Amino acid sequence: MSIPIHTPGAIDAAHIITSGLPILFVTIDSLRYDVAKSALREGRTPQLARLLPAGRWERRWTPGTFTLPAHTAFFSGFLPKVPTPRQPPRLWECRPPAFKDVDERTFVFDAPNLLQGLKVHGYRTVCVGGVTYFSRETPLGGVLPDLFDEDHWRPEFCSPEPDSTRHQVDQALKLAEQYANRPLYLFINVSATHVPHGHYLGQSADTVSSQQAALAYVDRHLGRLVDQLTAARSWLIIMCADHGDAYGDDGFHGRGIVHPSVTTVPYAAWVQ
């Protein structure tokens, strides 16, 4: 199978999907862009430095300020936007009205969401949840998992567990092996960077520093995940945060607010 590898802003998603290339979509929950950037600069995330295109994150704006709306947008075809007036072609979008032109590299799905659109092309869609919006522990906790063919969540996948990412990656690799002979859309919501993460510094408070420590922990497992997945075949890989988190910035705390610490996120997409 011949898959063109383009620059991050010009990935031919239409060709990739019609060719059946597997897709890995990782959301690193609540990860601020400034935290991701500084972790790279300080050498805290060597695996991501090795994997990311040009060894860096793109700065983008999220379509949602907390987990539920951000992921609803992602699964509807709206990934984080470039913070410039001119946008690159979207990777995918729902079939638009007749008057709208779509770049030929964009995968157009004739369905209410991307996951249903991928099924038309034989994809199995699988979710490895992290935060409780993927847990089915509440009525809202089933909304996002219901979009997938199958979903997986256990308490050890959630952020209070200090080794959550290892458990999530172990599960993801098992699923990738199970579906090695068919197109796969493998989604992972990495929870370790979501509060609480003060425990990575032995503290009770969550801070910019403890989120960076959480990301340093996550880094080794994301490297293991990508290396093992791509050892046998190429994948389209997308990594981004769903939103950021405020830790006293201008007096704000948390998410669900329109503040640069929340709306500015790291993003990367490439074929490997």
PDB file of C-alpha atoms in Angstrom, residues 98-208:
ATOM      1  CA  ALA A  98     -23.836  21.996  -2.019  1.00  0.00           C
ATOM      2  CA  PHE A  99     -22.504  25.564  -2.176  1.00  0.00           C
ATOM      3  CA  LYS A 100     -19.366  24.770  -0.132  1.00  0.00           C
ATOM      4  CA  ASP A 101     -16.123  23.601  -1.746  1.00  0.00           C
ATOM      5  CA  VAL A 102     -13.951  21.072   0.103  1.00  0.00           C
ATOM      6  CA  ASP A 103     -10.260  20.399  -0.488  1.00  0.00           C
ATOM      7  CA  GLU A 104      -9.688  17.092  -2.282  1.00  0.00           C
ATOM      8  CA  ARG A 105      -7.415  15.923   0.542  1.00  0.00           C
ATOM      9  CA  THR A 106     -10.211  16.211   3.120  1.00  0.00           C
ATOM     10  CA  PHE A 107     -12.078  13.012   3.932  1.00  0.00           C
ATOM     11  CA  VAL A 108     -15.787  13.819   3.571  1.00  0.00           C
ATOM     12  CA  PHE A 109     -18.080  11.529   5.549  1.00  0.00           C
ATOM     13  CA  ASP A 110     -21.777  11.245   4.744  1.00  0.00           C
ATOM     14  CA  ALA A 111     -22.806  10.590   8.354  1.00  0.00           C
ATOM     15  CA  PRO A 112     -23.588  12.593  11.503  1.00  0.00           C
ATOM     16  CA  ASN A 113     -20.124  11.948  12.955  1.00  0.00           C
ATOM     17  CA  LEU A 114     -16.679  10.801  11.877  1.00  0.00           C
ATOM     18  CA  LEU A 115     -16.926   7.415  13.573  1.00  0.00           C
ATOM     19  CA  GLN A 116     -20.009   6.414  11.607  1.00  0.00           C
ATOM     20  CA  GLY A 117     -18.361   7.762   8.472  1.00  0.00           C
ATOM     21  CA  LEU A 118     -15.317   5.563   9.029  1.00  0.00           C
ATOM     22  CA  LYS A 119     -17.467   2.449   9.403  1.00  0.00           C
ATOM     23  CA  VAL A 120     -18.509   2.823   5.763  1.00  0.00           C
ATOM     24  CA  HIS A 121     -14.866   2.211   4.879  1.00  0.00           C
ATOM     25  CA  GLY A 122     -14.587  -0.871   7.082  1.00  0.00           C
ATOM     26  CA  TYR A 123     -13.031   0.747  10.146  1.00  0.00           C
ATOM     27  CA  ARG A 124     -13.480  -0.662  13.627  1.00  0.00           C
ATOM     28  CA  THR A 125     -13.739   2.276  16.057  1.00  0.00           C
ATOM     29  CA  VAL A 126     -12.382   1.624  19.547  1.00  0.00           C
ATOM     30  CA  CYS A 127     -12.142   3.886  22.599  1.00  0.00           C
ATOM     31  CA  VAL A 128      -9.718   3.557  25.527  1.00  0.00           C
ATOM     32  CA  GLY A 129     -11.198   6.042  27.965  1.00  0.00           C
ATOM     33  CA  GLY A 130      -9.442   8.045  30.640  1.00  0.00           C
ATOM     34  CA  VAL A 131     -11.399  10.744  32.450  1.00  0.00           C
ATOM     35  CA  THR A 132     -14.871   9.972  33.746  1.00  0.00           C
ATOM     36  CA  TYR A 133     -16.637  11.353  30.661  1.00  0.00           C
ATOM     37  CA  PHE A 134     -15.634   7.965  29.177  1.00  0.00           C
ATOM     38  CA  SER A 135     -16.428   5.847  32.230  1.00  0.00           C
ATOM     39  CA  ARG A 136     -20.189   5.151  31.896  1.00  0.00           C
ATOM     40  CA  GLU A 137     -20.378   5.835  35.641  1.00  0.00           C
ATOM     41  CA  THR A 138     -22.900   8.634  35.026  1.00  0.00           C
ATOM     42  CA  PRO A 139     -25.491   9.300  32.289  1.00  0.00           C
ATOM     43  CA  LEU A 140     -23.113  11.815  30.671  1.00  0.00           C
ATOM     44  CA  GLY A 141     -20.283   9.297  30.976  1.00  0.00           C
ATOM     45  CA  GLY A 142     -21.882   7.178  28.267  1.00  0.00           C
ATOM     46  CA  VAL A 143     -22.429   9.869  25.622  1.00  0.00           C
ATOM     47  CA  LEU A 144     -18.949   9.748  24.082  1.00  0.00           C
ATOM     48  CA  PRO A 145     -18.372   5.983  24.448  1.00  0.00           C
ATOM     49  CA  ASP A 146     -21.689   5.332  22.682  1.00  0.00           C
ATOM     50  CA  LEU A 147     -20.175   6.756  19.494  1.00  0.00           C
ATOM     51  CA  PHE A 148     -17.727   3.835  19.208  1.00  0.00           C
ATOM     52  CA  ASP A 149     -18.069   0.203  18.167  1.00  0.00           C
ATOM     53  CA  GLU A 150     -16.516  -0.680  21.503  1.00  0.00           C
ATOM     54  CA  ASP A 151     -15.170   1.196  24.493  1.00  0.00           C
ATOM     55  CA  HIS A 152     -12.918   0.308  27.407  1.00  0.00           C
ATOM     56  CA  TRP A 153     -12.587   2.015  30.767  1.00  0.00           C
ATOM     57  CA  ARG A 154     -11.396   0.881  34.171  1.00  0.00           C
ATOM     58  CA  PRO A 155     -10.662   2.889  37.339  1.00  0.00           C
ATOM     59  CA  GLU A 156      -6.928   2.417  36.792  1.00  0.00           C
ATOM     60  CA  PHE A 157      -7.246   4.365  33.519  1.00  0.00           C
ATOM     61  CA  CYS A 158      -8.259   7.515  35.433  1.00  0.00           C
ATOM     62  CA  SER A 159      -6.010  10.335  36.693  1.00  0.00           C
ATOM     63  CA  PRO A 160      -6.014   9.496  40.438  1.00  0.00           C
ATOM     64  CA  GLU A 161      -4.055   6.340  39.485  1.00  0.00           C
ATOM     65  CA  PRO A 162      -0.358   7.391  39.219  1.00  0.00           C
ATOM     66  CA  ASP A 163       0.350   4.729  36.568  1.00  0.00           C
ATOM     67  CA  SER A 164      -2.794   5.301  34.507  1.00  0.00           C
ATOM     68  CA  THR A 165      -1.090   5.789  31.145  1.00  0.00           C
ATOM     69  CA  ARG A 166       0.759   2.492  31.368  1.00  0.00           C
ATOM     70  CA  HIS A 167      -2.545   0.694  31.909  1.00  0.00           C
ATOM     71  CA  GLN A 168      -4.167   2.571  29.023  1.00  0.00           C
ATOM     72  CA  VAL A 169      -1.327   1.884  26.600  1.00  0.00           C
ATOM     73  CA  ASP A 170      -1.262  -1.798  27.541  1.00  0.00           C
ATOM     74  CA  GLN A 171      -4.980  -1.980  26.709  1.00  0.00           C
ATOM     75  CA  ALA A 172      -4.532  -0.064  23.457  1.00  0.00           C
ATOM     76  CA  LEU A 173      -1.744  -2.347  22.259  1.00  0.00           C
ATOM     77  CA  LYS A 174      -3.882  -5.421  22.931  1.00  0.00           C
ATOM     78  CA  LEU A 175      -6.688  -3.923  20.873  1.00  0.00           C
ATOM     79  CA  ALA A 176      -4.342  -2.999  18.035  1.00  0.00           C
ATOM     80  CA  GLU A 177      -3.116  -6.589  17.921  1.00  0.00           C
ATOM     81  CA  GLN A 178      -6.684  -7.902  18.007  1.00  0.00           C
ATOM     82  CA  TYR A 179      -7.649  -5.785  14.979  1.00  0.00           C
ATOM     83  CA  ALA A 180      -4.346  -5.968  13.123  1.00  0.00           C
ATOM     84  CA  ASN A 181      -6.002  -7.356   9.989  1.00  0.00           C
ATOM     85  CA  ARG A 182      -8.568  -4.605   9.445  1.00  0.00           C
ATOM     86  CA  PRO A 183      -8.752  -0.782   9.381  1.00  0.00           C
ATOM     87  CA  LEU A 184      -8.771   0.546  12.934  1.00  0.00           C
ATOM     88  CA  TYR A 185      -9.569   3.914  14.502  1.00  0.00           C
ATOM     89  CA  LEU A 186      -7.951   3.687  17.937  1.00  0.00           C
ATOM     90  CA  PHE A 187      -8.773   6.534  20.313  1.00  0.00           C
ATOM     91  CA  ILE A 188      -7.086   7.085  23.679  1.00  0.00           C
ATOM     92  CA  ASN A 189      -7.981   9.801  26.170  1.00  0.00           C
ATOM     93  CA  VAL A 190      -4.843  10.133  28.308  1.00  0.00           C
ATOM     94  CA  SER A 191      -5.981  11.145  31.774  1.00  0.00           C
ATOM     95  CA  ALA A 192      -2.707  11.614  33.687  1.00  0.00           C
ATOM     96  CA  THR A 193      -2.440  15.319  32.802  1.00  0.00           C
ATOM     97  CA  HIS A 194      -5.981  15.968  34.060  1.00  0.00           C
ATOM     98  CA  VAL A 195      -6.362  16.920  37.695  1.00  0.00           C
ATOM     99  CA  PRO A 196      -5.406  15.505  40.126  1.00  0.00           C
ATOM    100  CA  HIS A 197      -1.745  15.359  39.120  1.00  0.00           C
ATOM    101  CA  GLY A 198      -0.033  16.957  42.129  1.00  0.00           C
ATOM    102  CA  HIS A 199       0.958  13.451  43.222  1.00  0.00           C
ATOM    103  CA  TYR A 200       3.642  13.381  40.503  1.00  0.00           C
ATOM    104  CA  LEU A 201       5.500  15.935  42.661  1.00  0.00           C
ATOM    105  CA  GLY A 202       4.349  14.520  45.985  1.00  0.00           C
ATOM    106  CA  GLN A 203       1.990  17.454  46.474  1.00  0.00           C
ATOM    107  CA  SER A 204      -1.730  17.827  47.082  1.00  0.00           C
ATOM    108  CA  ALA A 205      -2.115  20.928  44.898  1.00  0.00           C
ATOM    109  CA  ASP A 206      -2.307  20.793  41.088  1.00  0.00           C
ATOM    110  CA  THR A 207      -0.014  23.287  39.343  1.00  0.00           C
ATOM    111  CA  VAL A 208       1.685  23.997  36.030  1.00  0.00           C
TER     112      VAL A 208
END
